[in-house]
């Protein structure tokens, strides 16, 4: 069987249509969008068109979209930018324990530099309790950042409710929606969201380009200084091929969300059901409030990296929250935040499905996973027969 | 990230399994770091006649346990005691730097097993 890619949470392959859209800007249209001559105007057209596509896909206005280098930069601009703009109003920032490091580390950095930080806990499924947010907001709170859906366990937060609480208390609400684009419908002009981060390569677009939605009248200070591009919030000559690719990718991603979602959910649940039939395999994350393509399970008595390596040998690409693959000595902060013990966290495996996966692949993956877990358990020092 | 020799030991681990009535058992590691190695030895006339391992851990942990058992089988206790974690890594023709300290503990488990054998022998 051909290689099976089940790591769409890490990145997705770029679509042919996206490449087609980008090619003219890699080859012919090289002009600087800031130039007033014909070359510049040609490029400006592509830039404006991409901005319109992003805005239309999210139910926002084009002037509310700022292009960046990706999710990490968008998160940094939203959080640091708002913190700096509002530091005379208040110095308290709220986030959750399961944020991506692009949010969590940015907030912690501000915490070391004169801001007060509250990190909201999550329940065993990775859900933030809106009441906890309600209680955490003080007169000093300026910003709340809670992700739309989690990258590791796929849990979808009640962002409308969380955003409403912030709106009522006149506190900015930012959400990292990097994993959510193409999986849920946004109509930002009607939603209580002030800022939203996204990244093209998570929805079949190119790497190195993202965007930040910034609701009109939201105060933000620039982090990088230079020219006047992107309303001065993100100076520097635009990554035009990337931006055009992002525009095309989001247009495709946001077409027929419901149809694609149902197809993915069917595959996801088939995969989950197959894996959970194996003894001592547990589901991490929420049973229903989860991203359509996200599966995260832990096999007890087995360590995640050895599981990943074994699956890779069999042609299956996945990821794990084990310490050995996180680049630190601790297992994933998300798995610890939902209360897993070390063994369960070390044995975690994330399989994130995408548009190209099939039912046959799911059957094969279940079979190989079962064989691999059985083999590794036989050599495990902690396996209890 | 792992070389061929490491991958070979990871995929085809030598001397894996439990041992009935071993002369000594040694265990190292903890669940927090994610590696737990258990080494069983059978000793006769100061020679390690048989050795087995069980490991919960990453690729490096499994491979280093496996290669250690090959290095030790048939060696005298004195020779086995001289084996260090570094020598195990060298035998594997190198491990990624991040793995050298957290997952390369097989020699420690062996030394604990020898210690266990000696204390059992002393109390007999």
mmCIF file with all atom_site columns, N, CA, C and O in Angstrom, chain B residues 17 48 69 106 112:
data_model
loop_
_atom_site.group_PDB
_atom_site.id
_atom_site.type_symbol
_atom_site.label_atom_id
_atom_site.label_alt_id
_atom_site.label_comp_id
_atom_site.label_asym_id
_atom_site.label_entity_id
_atom_site.label_seq_id
_atom_site.pdbx_PDB_ins_code
_atom_site.Cartn_x
_atom_site.Cartn_y
_atom_site.Cartn_z
_atom_site.occupancy
_atom_site.B_iso_or_equiv
_atom_site.pdbx_formal_charge
_atom_site.auth_seq_id
_atom_site.auth_comp_id
_atom_site.auth_asym_id
_atom_site.auth_atom_id
_atom_site.pdbx_PDB_model_num
ATOM 1  N N  . UNK B 1 17  ? 12.465 -10.066 26.252 1.00 0.00 ? 17  UNK B N  1
ATOM 2  C CA . UNK B 1 17  ? 11.527 -10.919 26.984 1.00 0.00 ? 17  UNK B CA 1
ATOM 3  C C  . UNK B 1 17  ? 11.879 -11.054 28.449 1.00 0.00 ? 17  UNK B C  1
ATOM 4  O O  . UNK B 1 17  ? 12.890 -10.525 28.914 1.00 0.00 ? 17  UNK B O  1
ATOM 5  N N  . UNK B 1 48  ? 28.225 -14.058 32.521 1.00 0.00 ? 48  UNK B N  1
ATOM 6  C CA . UNK B 1 48  ? 26.810 -13.800 32.200 1.00 0.00 ? 48  UNK B CA 1
ATOM 7  C C  . UNK B 1 48  ? 26.437 -14.723 31.041 1.00 0.00 ? 48  UNK B C  1
ATOM 8  O O  . UNK B 1 48  ? 26.754 -14.449 29.894 1.00 0.00 ? 48  UNK B O  1
ATOM 9  N N  . UNK B 1 69  ? 22.525 -6.148  25.341 1.00 0.00 ? 69  UNK B N  1
ATOM 10 C CA . UNK B 1 69  ? 22.447 -7.592  25.609 1.00 0.00 ? 69  UNK B CA 1
ATOM 11 C C  . UNK B 1 69  ? 23.441 -8.358  24.737 1.00 0.00 ? 69  UNK B C  1
ATOM 12 O O  . UNK B 1 69  ? 24.029 -9.327  25.187 1.00 0.00 ? 69  UNK B O  1
ATOM 13 N N  . UNK B 1 106 ? 20.857 1.769   29.455 1.00 0.00 ? 106 UNK B N  1
ATOM 14 C CA . UNK B 1 106 ? 20.910 0.311   29.531 1.00 0.00 ? 106 UNK B CA 1
ATOM 15 C C  . UNK B 1 106 ? 22.053 -0.184  30.419 1.00 0.00 ? 106 UNK B C  1
ATOM 16 O O  . UNK B 1 106 ? 21.881 -1.146  31.175 1.00 0.00 ? 106 UNK B O  1
ATOM 17 N N  . UNK B 1 112 ? 22.822 -2.443  37.806 1.00 0.00 ? 112 UNK B N  1
ATOM 18 C CA . UNK B 1 112 ? 21.876 -2.745  38.886 1.00 0.00 ? 112 UNK B CA 1
ATOM 19 C C  . UNK B 1 112 ? 21.594 -4.244  38.965 1.00 0.00 ? 112 UNK B C  1
ATOM 20 O O  . UNK B 1 112 ? 21.450 -4.792  40.060 1.00 0.00 ? 112 UNK B O  1
#
